[in-house]
Amino acid sequence: VFSDGTKCSPETLEEQIVINTAAEEALVYQCDVENRATLCAKIYLQDLSKKESVINFIENTLTRHKFDMINFTAEPLPKNATGKIRRDA
């Protein structure tokens, strides 16, 4: 829940990104940009040439939520002992 009362389920957004794009894994989290809470994403994409299509999906489909920062990596996201993506990564 953001300071303006907006609610967000990061797991739902991550699932939508992975199901509908070339992303292998996604981590959606709250970050501070210019002293305000906002959404950020870290996305594991084996083929970094497909970044634009992932960004377009996020901007055009997940319009209810504004992402201020989307970072891409060609390496899998860090996981805990049970194989889930670490939220502190």
PDB file of N, CA and C in Angstrom:
ATOM      1  N   VAL A   1       0.859  -1.167   0.000  1.00  0.00           N
ATOM      2  CA  VAL A   1       0.000   0.000   0.000  1.00  0.00           C
ATOM      3  C   VAL A   1       0.906   1.231   0.000  1.00  0.00           C
ATOM      4  N   PHE A   2       0.708   2.083  -0.989  1.00  0.00           N
ATOM      5  CA  PHE A   2       1.505   3.304  -1.086  1.00  0.00           C
ATOM      6  C   PHE A   2       0.905   4.399  -0.210  1.00  0.00           C
ATOM      7  N   SER A   3       1.672   5.459  -0.006  1.00  0.00           N
ATOM      8  CA  SER A   3       1.232   6.546   0.867  1.00  0.00           C
ATOM      9  C   SER A   3      -0.058   7.207   0.376  1.00  0.00           C
ATOM     10  N   ASP A   4      -0.342   7.120  -0.933  1.00  0.00           N
ATOM     11  CA  ASP A   4      -1.584   7.714  -1.452  1.00  0.00           C
ATOM     12  C   ASP A   4      -2.762   6.745  -1.378  1.00  0.00           C
ATOM     13  N   GLY A   5      -2.550   5.562  -0.779  1.00  0.00           N
ATOM     14  CA  GLY A   5      -3.623   4.584  -0.628  1.00  0.00           C
ATOM     15  C   GLY A   5      -3.709   3.570  -1.749  1.00  0.00           C
ATOM     16  N   THR A   6      -2.910   3.716  -2.798  1.00  0.00           N
ATOM     17  CA  THR A   6      -2.906   2.778  -3.917  1.00  0.00           C
ATOM     18  C   THR A   6      -2.392   1.425  -3.438  1.00  0.00           C
ATOM     19  N   LYS A   7      -3.093   0.375  -3.839  1.00  0.00           N
ATOM     20  CA  LYS A   7      -2.677  -0.972  -3.475  1.00  0.00           C
ATOM     21  C   LYS A   7      -2.083  -1.682  -4.684  1.00  0.00           C
ATOM     22  N   CYS A   8      -1.128  -2.541  -4.413  1.00  0.00           N
ATOM     23  CA  CYS A   8      -0.455  -3.258  -5.488  1.00  0.00           C
ATOM     24  C   CYS A   8      -0.079  -4.646  -4.997  1.00  0.00           C
ATOM     25  N   SER A   9      -0.314  -5.643  -5.823  1.00  0.00           N
ATOM     26  CA  SER A   9       0.123  -7.008  -5.533  1.00  0.00           C
ATOM     27  C   SER A   9       1.295  -7.316  -6.453  1.00  0.00           C
ATOM     28  N   PRO A  10       2.519  -7.251  -5.938  1.00  0.00           N
ATOM     29  CA  PRO A  10       3.674  -7.469  -6.813  1.00  0.00           C
ATOM     30  C   PRO A  10       3.680  -8.837  -7.477  1.00  0.00           C
ATOM     31  N   GLU A  11       3.226  -9.859  -6.769  1.00  0.00           N
ATOM     32  CA  GLU A  11       3.231 -11.202  -7.345  1.00  0.00           C
ATOM     33  C   GLU A  11       2.341 -11.290  -8.582  1.00  0.00           C
ATOM     34  N   THR A  12       1.196 -10.618  -8.541  1.00  0.00           N
ATOM     35  CA  THR A  12       0.289 -10.619  -9.690  1.00  0.00           C
ATOM     36  C   THR A  12       0.940  -9.924 -10.888  1.00  0.00           C
ATOM     37  N   LEU A  13       1.587  -8.799 -10.651  1.00  0.00           N
ATOM     38  CA  LEU A  13       2.250  -8.080 -11.739  1.00  0.00           C
ATOM     39  C   LEU A  13       3.412  -8.898 -12.297  1.00  0.00           C
ATOM     40  N   GLU A  14       4.180  -9.530 -11.424  1.00  0.00           N
ATOM     41  CA  GLU A  14       5.298 -10.373 -11.878  1.00  0.00           C
ATOM     42  C   GLU A  14       4.794 -11.500 -12.764  1.00  0.00           C
ATOM     43  N   GLU A  15       3.723 -12.129 -12.335  1.00  0.00           N
ATOM     44  CA  GLU A  15       3.136 -13.224 -13.112  1.00  0.00           C
ATOM     45  C   GLU A  15       2.697 -12.751 -14.490  1.00  0.00           C
ATOM     46  N   GLN A  16       2.055 -11.595 -14.558  1.00  0.00           N
ATOM     47  CA  GLN A  16       1.603 -11.058 -15.845  1.00  0.00           C
ATOM     48  C   GLN A  16       2.786 -10.773 -16.775  1.00  0.00           C
ATOM     49  N   ILE A  17       3.853 -10.231 -16.223  1.00  0.00           N
ATOM     50  CA  ILE A  17       5.033  -9.930 -17.041  1.00  0.00           C
ATOM     51  C   ILE A  17       5.645 -11.206 -17.601  1.00  0.00           C
ATOM     52  N   VAL A  18       5.803 -12.225 -16.758  1.00  0.00           N
ATOM     53  CA  VAL A  18       6.444 -13.475 -17.189  1.00  0.00           C
ATOM     54  C   VAL A  18       5.566 -14.241 -18.175  1.00  0.00           C
ATOM     55  N   ILE A  19       4.269 -14.292 -17.933  1.00  0.00           N
ATOM     56  CA  ILE A  19       3.361 -15.043 -18.812  1.00  0.00           C
ATOM     57  C   ILE A  19       3.243 -14.398 -20.193  1.00  0.00           C
ATOM     58  N   ASN A  20       3.235 -13.077 -20.241  1.00  0.00           N
ATOM     59  CA  ASN A  20       2.909 -12.373 -21.482  1.00  0.00           C
ATOM     60  C   ASN A  20       4.095 -11.786 -22.239  1.00  0.00           C
ATOM     61  N   THR A  21       5.312 -12.006 -21.750  1.00  0.00           N
ATOM     62  CA  THR A  21       6.481 -11.458 -22.442  1.00  0.00           C
ATOM     63  C   THR A  21       7.582 -12.515 -22.515  1.00  0.00           C
ATOM     64  N   ALA A  22       8.726 -12.120 -23.037  1.00  0.00           N
ATOM     65  CA  ALA A  22       9.879 -13.017 -23.121  1.00  0.00           C
ATOM     66  C   ALA A  22      10.663 -13.083 -21.811  1.00  0.00           C
ATOM     67  N   ALA A  23      10.205 -12.379 -20.790  1.00  0.00           N
ATOM     68  CA  ALA A  23      10.905 -12.372 -19.503  1.00  0.00           C
ATOM     69  C   ALA A  23      10.890 -13.760 -18.879  1.00  0.00           C
ATOM     70  N   GLU A  24      12.026 -14.170 -18.355  1.00  0.00           N
ATOM     71  CA  GLU A  24      12.139 -15.455 -17.663  1.00  0.00           C
ATOM     72  C   GLU A  24      11.664 -15.314 -16.216  1.00  0.00           C
ATOM     73  N   GLU A  25      12.038 -14.194 -15.581  1.00  0.00           N
ATOM     74  CA  GLU A  25      11.686 -13.922 -14.190  1.00  0.00           C
ATOM     75  C   GLU A  25      11.467 -12.427 -14.037  1.00  0.00           C
ATOM     76  N   ALA A  26      10.647 -12.057 -13.056  1.00  0.00           N
ATOM     77  CA  ALA A  26      10.400 -10.649 -12.782  1.00  0.00           C
ATOM     78  C   ALA A  26      10.271 -10.438 -11.284  1.00  0.00           C
ATOM     79  N   LEU A  27      10.781  -9.317 -10.819  1.00  0.00           N
ATOM     80  CA  LEU A  27      10.658  -8.918  -9.429  1.00  0.00           C
ATOM     81  C   LEU A  27      10.120  -7.498  -9.419  1.00  0.00           C
ATOM     82  N   VAL A  28       8.940  -7.310  -8.857  1.00  0.00           N
ATOM     83  CA  VAL A  28       8.319  -5.992  -8.743  1.00  0.00           C
ATOM     84  C   VAL A  28       8.403  -5.584  -7.282  1.00  0.00           C
ATOM     85  N   TYR A  29       8.857  -4.368  -7.038  1.00  0.00           N
ATOM     86  CA  TYR A  29       9.046  -3.911  -5.666  1.00  0.00           C
ATOM     87  C   TYR A  29       8.823  -2.408  -5.569  1.00  0.00           C
ATOM     88  N   GLN A  30       8.636  -1.956  -4.350  1.00  0.00           N
ATOM     89  CA  GLN A  30       8.466  -0.520  -4.109  1.00  0.00           C
ATOM     90  C   GLN A  30       9.841   0.102  -3.957  1.00  0.00           C
ATOM     91  N   CYS A  31      10.041   1.244  -4.608  1.00  0.00           N
ATOM     92  CA  CYS A  31      11.283   1.980  -4.458  1.00  0.00           C
ATOM     93  C   CYS A  31      10.949   3.457  -4.314  1.00  0.00           C
ATOM     94  N   ASP A  32      11.919   4.229  -3.883  1.00  0.00           N
ATOM     95  CA  ASP A  32      11.718   5.662  -3.723  1.00  0.00           C
ATOM     96  C   ASP A  32      12.400   6.400  -4.859  1.00  0.00           C
ATOM     97  N   VAL A  33      11.621   7.193  -5.586  1.00  0.00           N
ATOM     98  CA  VAL A  33      12.139   8.028  -6.658  1.00  0.00           C
ATOM     99  C   VAL A  33      11.704   9.455  -6.347  1.00  0.00           C
ATOM    100  N   GLU A  34      12.682  10.338  -6.222  1.00  0.00           N
ATOM    101  CA  GLU A  34      12.406  11.739  -5.903  1.00  0.00           C
ATOM    102  C   GLU A  34      11.517  11.853  -4.658  1.00  0.00           C
ATOM    103  N   ASN A  35      11.875  11.116  -3.622  1.00  0.00           N
ATOM    104  CA  ASN A  35      11.186  11.150  -2.321  1.00  0.00           C
ATOM    105  C   ASN A  35       9.726  10.734  -2.371  1.00  0.00           C
ATOM    106  N   ARG A  36       9.374   9.859  -3.294  1.00  0.00           N
ATOM    107  CA  ARG A  36       8.015   9.314  -3.310  1.00  0.00           C
ATOM    108  C   ARG A  36       8.092   7.827  -3.620  1.00  0.00           C
ATOM    109  N   ALA A  37       7.175   7.068  -3.024  1.00  0.00           N
ATOM    110  CA  ALA A  37       7.139   5.627  -3.245  1.00  0.00           C
ATOM    111  C   ALA A  37       6.558   5.344  -4.627  1.00  0.00           C
ATOM    112  N   THR A  38       7.186   4.447  -5.338  1.00  0.00           N
ATOM    113  CA  THR A  38       6.754   4.099  -6.676  1.00  0.00           C
ATOM    114  C   THR A  38       7.097   2.639  -6.956  1.00  0.00           C
ATOM    115  N   LEU A  39       6.692   2.149  -8.110  1.00  0.00           N
ATOM    116  CA  LEU A  39       6.992   0.771  -8.493  1.00  0.00           C
ATOM    117  C   LEU A  39       8.255   0.707  -9.338  1.00  0.00           C
ATOM    118  N   CYS A  40       9.033  -0.328  -9.062  1.00  0.00           N
ATOM    119  CA  CYS A  40      10.217  -0.622  -9.860  1.00  0.00           C
ATOM    120  C   CYS A  40      10.189  -2.106 -10.191  1.00  0.00           C
ATOM    121  N   ALA A  41      10.910  -2.488 -11.217  1.00  0.00           N
ATOM    122  CA  ALA A  41      10.963  -3.901 -11.602  1.00  0.00           C
ATOM    123  C   ALA A  41      12.374  -4.263 -11.994  1.00  0.00           C
ATOM    124  N   LYS A  42      12.736  -5.483 -11.644  1.00  0.00           N
ATOM    125  CA  LYS A  42      13.990  -6.072 -12.098  1.00  0.00           C
ATOM    126  C   LYS A  42      13.588  -7.314 -12.876  1.00  0.00           C
ATOM    127  N   ILE A  43      14.039  -7.402 -14.119  1.00  0.00           N
ATOM    128  CA  ILE A  43      13.573  -8.450 -15.016  1.00  0.00           C
ATOM    129  C   ILE A  43      14.748  -9.213 -15.607  1.00  0.00           C
ATOM    130  N   TYR A  44      14.672 -10.538 -15.479  1.00  0.00           N
ATOM    131  CA  TYR A  44      15.665 -11.417 -16.085  1.00  0.00           C
ATOM    132  C   TYR A  44      15.182 -11.759 -17.485  1.00  0.00           C
ATOM    133  N   LEU A  45      15.988 -11.380 -18.465  1.00  0.00           N
ATOM    134  CA  LEU A  45      15.654 -11.571 -19.869  1.00  0.00           C
ATOM    135  C   LEU A  45      16.886 -12.149 -20.562  1.00  0.00           C
ATOM    136  N   GLN A  46      16.801 -13.397 -21.007  1.00  0.00           N
ATOM    137  CA  GLN A  46      17.960 -14.025 -21.654  1.00  0.00           C
ATOM    138  C   GLN A  46      18.380 -13.265 -22.897  1.00  0.00           C
ATOM    139  N   ASP A  47      17.414 -12.828 -23.681  1.00  0.00           N
ATOM    140  CA  ASP A  47      17.693 -12.095 -24.914  1.00  0.00           C
ATOM    141  C   ASP A  47      17.386 -10.619 -24.679  1.00  0.00           C
ATOM    142  N   LEU A  48      18.418  -9.873 -24.331  1.00  0.00           N
ATOM    143  CA  LEU A  48      18.214  -8.458 -23.984  1.00  0.00           C
ATOM    144  C   LEU A  48      17.727  -7.617 -25.162  1.00  0.00           C
ATOM    145  N   SER A  49      17.766  -8.155 -26.371  1.00  0.00           N
ATOM    146  CA  SER A  49      17.245  -7.408 -27.524  1.00  0.00           C
ATOM    147  C   SER A  49      15.717  -7.310 -27.463  1.00  0.00           C
ATOM    148  N   LYS A  50      15.084  -8.062 -26.562  1.00  0.00           N
ATOM    149  CA  LYS A  50      13.624  -8.029 -26.430  1.00  0.00           C
ATOM    150  C   LYS A  50      13.150  -7.087 -25.325  1.00  0.00           C
ATOM    151  N   LYS A  51      14.057  -6.234 -24.828  1.00  0.00           N
ATOM    152  CA  LYS A  51      13.699  -5.296 -23.757  1.00  0.00           C
ATOM    153  C   LYS A  51      12.528  -4.403 -24.144  1.00  0.00           C
ATOM    154  N   GLU A  52      12.569  -3.888 -25.362  1.00  0.00           N
ATOM    155  CA  GLU A  52      11.527  -2.949 -25.791  1.00  0.00           C
ATOM    156  C   GLU A  52      10.140  -3.575 -25.761  1.00  0.00           C
ATOM    157  N   SER A  53      10.040  -4.840 -26.153  1.00  0.00           N
ATOM    158  CA  SER A  53       8.725  -5.480 -26.146  1.00  0.00           C
ATOM    159  C   SER A  53       8.214  -5.669 -24.720  1.00  0.00           C
ATOM    160  N   VAL A  54       9.103  -5.932 -23.778  1.00  0.00           N
ATOM    161  CA  VAL A  54       8.701  -6.052 -22.374  1.00  0.00           C
ATOM    162  C   VAL A  54       8.255  -4.688 -21.844  1.00  0.00           C
ATOM    163  N   ILE A  55       9.014  -3.661 -22.143  1.00  0.00           N
ATOM    164  CA  ILE A  55       8.656  -2.310 -21.715  1.00  0.00           C
ATOM    165  C   ILE A  55       7.313  -1.908 -22.307  1.00  0.00           C
ATOM    166  N   ASN A  56       7.101  -2.202 -23.581  1.00  0.00           N
ATOM    167  CA  ASN A  56       5.821  -1.868 -24.221  1.00  0.00           C
ATOM    168  C   ASN A  56       4.662  -2.592 -23.547  1.00  0.00           C
ATOM    169  N   PHE A  57       4.841  -3.861 -23.194  1.00  0.00           N
ATOM    170  CA  PHE A  57       3.791  -4.606 -22.504  1.00  0.00           C
ATOM    171  C   PHE A  57       3.464  -3.931 -21.174  1.00  0.00           C
ATOM    172  N   ILE A  58       4.495  -3.600 -20.409  1.00  0.00           N
ATOM    173  CA  ILE A  58       4.280  -2.982 -19.105  1.00  0.00           C
ATOM    174  C   ILE A  58       3.567  -1.640 -19.260  1.00  0.00           C
ATOM    175  N   GLU A  59       4.029  -0.814 -20.175  1.00  0.00           N
ATOM    176  CA  GLU A  59       3.449   0.526 -20.343  1.00  0.00           C
ATOM    177  C   GLU A  59       2.048   0.494 -20.939  1.00  0.00           C
ATOM    178  N   ASN A  60       1.771  -0.469 -21.819  1.00  0.00           N
ATOM    179  CA  ASN A  60       0.483  -0.487 -22.513  1.00  0.00           C
ATOM    180  C   ASN A  60      -0.558  -1.402 -21.889  1.00  0.00           C
ATOM    181  N   THR A  61      -0.140  -2.378 -21.105  1.00  0.00           N
ATOM    182  CA  THR A  61      -1.079  -3.336 -20.534  1.00  0.00           C
ATOM    183  C   THR A  61      -1.262  -3.147 -19.033  1.00  0.00           C
ATOM    184  N   LEU A  62      -0.177  -2.885 -18.352  1.00  0.00           N
ATOM    185  CA  LEU A  62      -0.257  -2.704 -16.901  1.00  0.00           C
ATOM    186  C   LEU A  62      -0.410  -1.218 -16.575  1.00  0.00           C
ATOM    187  N   THR A  63      -1.330  -0.579 -17.268  1.00  0.00           N
ATOM    188  CA  THR A  63      -1.475   0.874 -17.197  1.00  0.00           C
ATOM    189  C   THR A  63      -1.979   1.368 -15.849  1.00  0.00           C
ATOM    190  N   ARG A  64      -2.587   0.501 -15.084  1.00  0.00           N
ATOM    191  CA  ARG A  64      -3.095   0.914 -13.772  1.00  0.00           C
ATOM    192  C   ARG A  64      -1.941   1.239 -12.821  1.00  0.00           C
ATOM    193  N   HIS A  65      -0.785   0.670 -13.103  1.00  0.00           N
ATOM    194  CA  HIS A  65       0.392   0.857 -12.255  1.00  0.00           C
ATOM    195  C   HIS A  65       1.493   1.513 -13.067  1.00  0.00           C
ATOM    196  N   LYS A  66       2.058   2.588 -12.544  1.00  0.00           N
ATOM    197  CA  LYS A  66       3.145   3.268 -13.239  1.00  0.00           C
ATOM    198  C   LYS A  66       4.480   2.801 -12.671  1.00  0.00           C
ATOM    199  N   PHE A  67       5.310   2.287 -13.553  1.00  0.00           N
ATOM    200  CA  PHE A  67       6.655   1.866 -13.174  1.00  0.00           C
ATOM    201  C   PHE A  67       7.614   3.005 -13.483  1.00  0.00           C
ATOM    202  N   ASP A  68       8.360   3.443 -12.484  1.00  0.00           N
ATOM    203  CA  ASP A  68       9.316   4.521 -12.704  1.00  0.00           C
ATOM    204  C   ASP A  68      10.696   4.006 -13.085  1.00  0.00           C
ATOM    205  N   MET A  69      10.963   2.736 -12.779  1.00  0.00           N
ATOM    206  CA  MET A  69      12.271   2.197 -13.118  1.00  0.00           C
ATOM    207  C   MET A  69      12.130   0.714 -13.455  1.00  0.00           C
ATOM    208  N   ILE A  70      12.676   0.329 -14.600  1.00  0.00           N
ATOM    209  CA  ILE A  70      12.696  -1.075 -15.014  1.00  0.00           C
ATOM    210  C   ILE A  70      14.130  -1.406 -15.370  1.00  0.00           C
ATOM    211  N   ASN A  71      14.708  -2.335 -14.610  1.00  0.00           N
ATOM    212  CA  ASN A  71      16.083  -2.771 -14.851  1.00  0.00           C
ATOM    213  C   ASN A  71      16.064  -4.175 -15.434  1.00  0.00           C
ATOM    214  N   PHE A  72      16.937  -4.413 -16.385  1.00  0.00           N
ATOM    215  CA  PHE A  72      17.039  -5.727 -17.018  1.00  0.00           C
ATOM    216  C   PHE A  72      18.386  -6.355 -16.692  1.00  0.00           C
ATOM    217  N   THR A  73      18.377  -7.671 -16.580  1.00  0.00           N
ATOM    218  CA  THR A  73      19.601  -8.415 -16.347  1.00  0.00           C
ATOM    219  C   THR A  73      19.584  -9.674 -17.209  1.00  0.00           C
ATOM    220  N   ALA A  74      20.772 -10.077 -17.645  1.00  0.00           N
ATOM    221  CA  ALA A  74      20.895 -11.309 -18.428  1.00  0.00           C
ATOM    222  C   ALA A  74      21.202 -12.490 -17.519  1.00  0.00           C
ATOM    223  N   GLU A  75      21.238 -12.254 -16.215  1.00  0.00           N
ATOM    224  CA  GLU A  75      21.506 -13.292 -15.227  1.00  0.00           C
ATOM    225  C   GLU A  75      20.232 -13.589 -14.443  1.00  0.00           C
ATOM    226  N   PRO A  76      20.001 -14.840 -14.079  1.00  0.00           N
ATOM    227  CA  PRO A  76      18.831 -15.168 -13.264  1.00  0.00           C
ATOM    228  C   PRO A  76      18.835 -14.374 -11.954  1.00  0.00           C
ATOM    229  N   LEU A  77      17.661 -14.069 -11.460  1.00  0.00           N
ATOM    230  CA  LEU A  77      17.540 -13.326 -10.211  1.00  0.00           C
ATOM    231  C   LEU A  77      17.912 -14.238  -9.040  1.00  0.00           C
ATOM    232  N   PRO A  78      18.509 -13.671  -7.971  1.00  0.00           N
ATOM    233  CA  PRO A  78      18.902 -14.480  -6.813  1.00  0.00           C
ATOM    234  C   PRO A  78      17.692 -15.161  -6.167  1.00  0.00           C
ATOM    235  N   LYS A  79      17.905 -16.404  -5.735  1.00  0.00           N
ATOM    236  CA  LYS A  79      16.815 -17.178  -5.136  1.00  0.00           C
ATOM    237  C   LYS A  79      17.202 -17.625  -3.736  1.00  0.00           C
ATOM    238  N   ASN A  80      16.169 -17.892  -2.921  1.00  0.00           N
ATOM    239  CA  ASN A  80      16.418 -18.416  -1.581  1.00  0.00           C
ATOM    240  C   ASN A  80      16.547 -19.939  -1.640  1.00  0.00           C
ATOM    241  N   ALA A  81      16.652 -20.566  -0.477  1.00  0.00           N
ATOM    242  CA  ALA A  81      16.863 -22.020  -0.413  1.00  0.00           C
ATOM    243  C   ALA A  81      15.702 -22.814  -1.006  1.00  0.00           C
ATOM    244  N   THR A  82      14.493 -22.230  -1.025  1.00  0.00           N
ATOM    245  CA  THR A  82      13.331 -22.951  -1.584  1.00  0.00           C
ATOM    246  C   THR A  82      13.138 -22.671  -3.064  1.00  0.00           C
ATOM    247  N   GLY A  83      14.022 -21.861  -3.666  1.00  0.00           N
ATOM    248  CA  GLY A  83      13.945 -21.587  -5.094  1.00  0.00           C
ATOM    249  C   GLY A  83      13.093 -20.397  -5.465  1.00  0.00           C
ATOM    250  N   LYS A  84      12.601 -19.646  -4.471  1.00  0.00           N
ATOM    251  CA  LYS A  84      11.817 -18.447  -4.765  1.00  0.00           C
ATOM    252  C   LYS A  84      12.753 -17.245  -4.908  1.00  0.00           C
ATOM    253  N   ILE A  85      12.345 -16.303  -5.750  1.00  0.00           N
ATOM    254  CA  ILE A  85      13.143 -15.088  -5.956  1.00  0.00           C
ATOM    255  C   ILE A  85      13.223 -14.330  -4.640  1.00  0.00           C
ATOM    256  N   ARG A  86      14.431 -13.924  -4.288  1.00  0.00           N
ATOM    257  CA  ARG A  86      14.638 -13.165  -3.051  1.00  0.00           C
ATOM    258  C   ARG A  86      14.110 -11.742  -3.235  1.00  0.00           C
ATOM    259  N   ARG A  87      13.272 -11.304  -2.347  1.00  0.00           N
ATOM    260  CA  ARG A  87      12.711  -9.953  -2.415  1.00  0.00           C
ATOM    261  C   ARG A  87      13.711  -8.883  -1.990  1.00  0.00           C
ATOM    262  N   ASP A  88      14.761  -9.283  -1.328  1.00  0.00           N
ATOM    263  CA  ASP A  88      15.784  -8.316  -0.909  1.00  0.00           C
ATOM    264  C   ASP A  88      16.900  -8.163  -1.931  1.00  0.00           C
ATOM    265  N   ALA A  89      16.720  -8.781  -3.093  1.00  0.00           N
ATOM    266  CA  ALA A  89      17.780  -8.782  -4.117  1.00  0.00           C
ATOM    267  C   ALA A  89      17.874  -7.470  -4.842  1.00  0.00           C
TER     268      ALA A  89
END
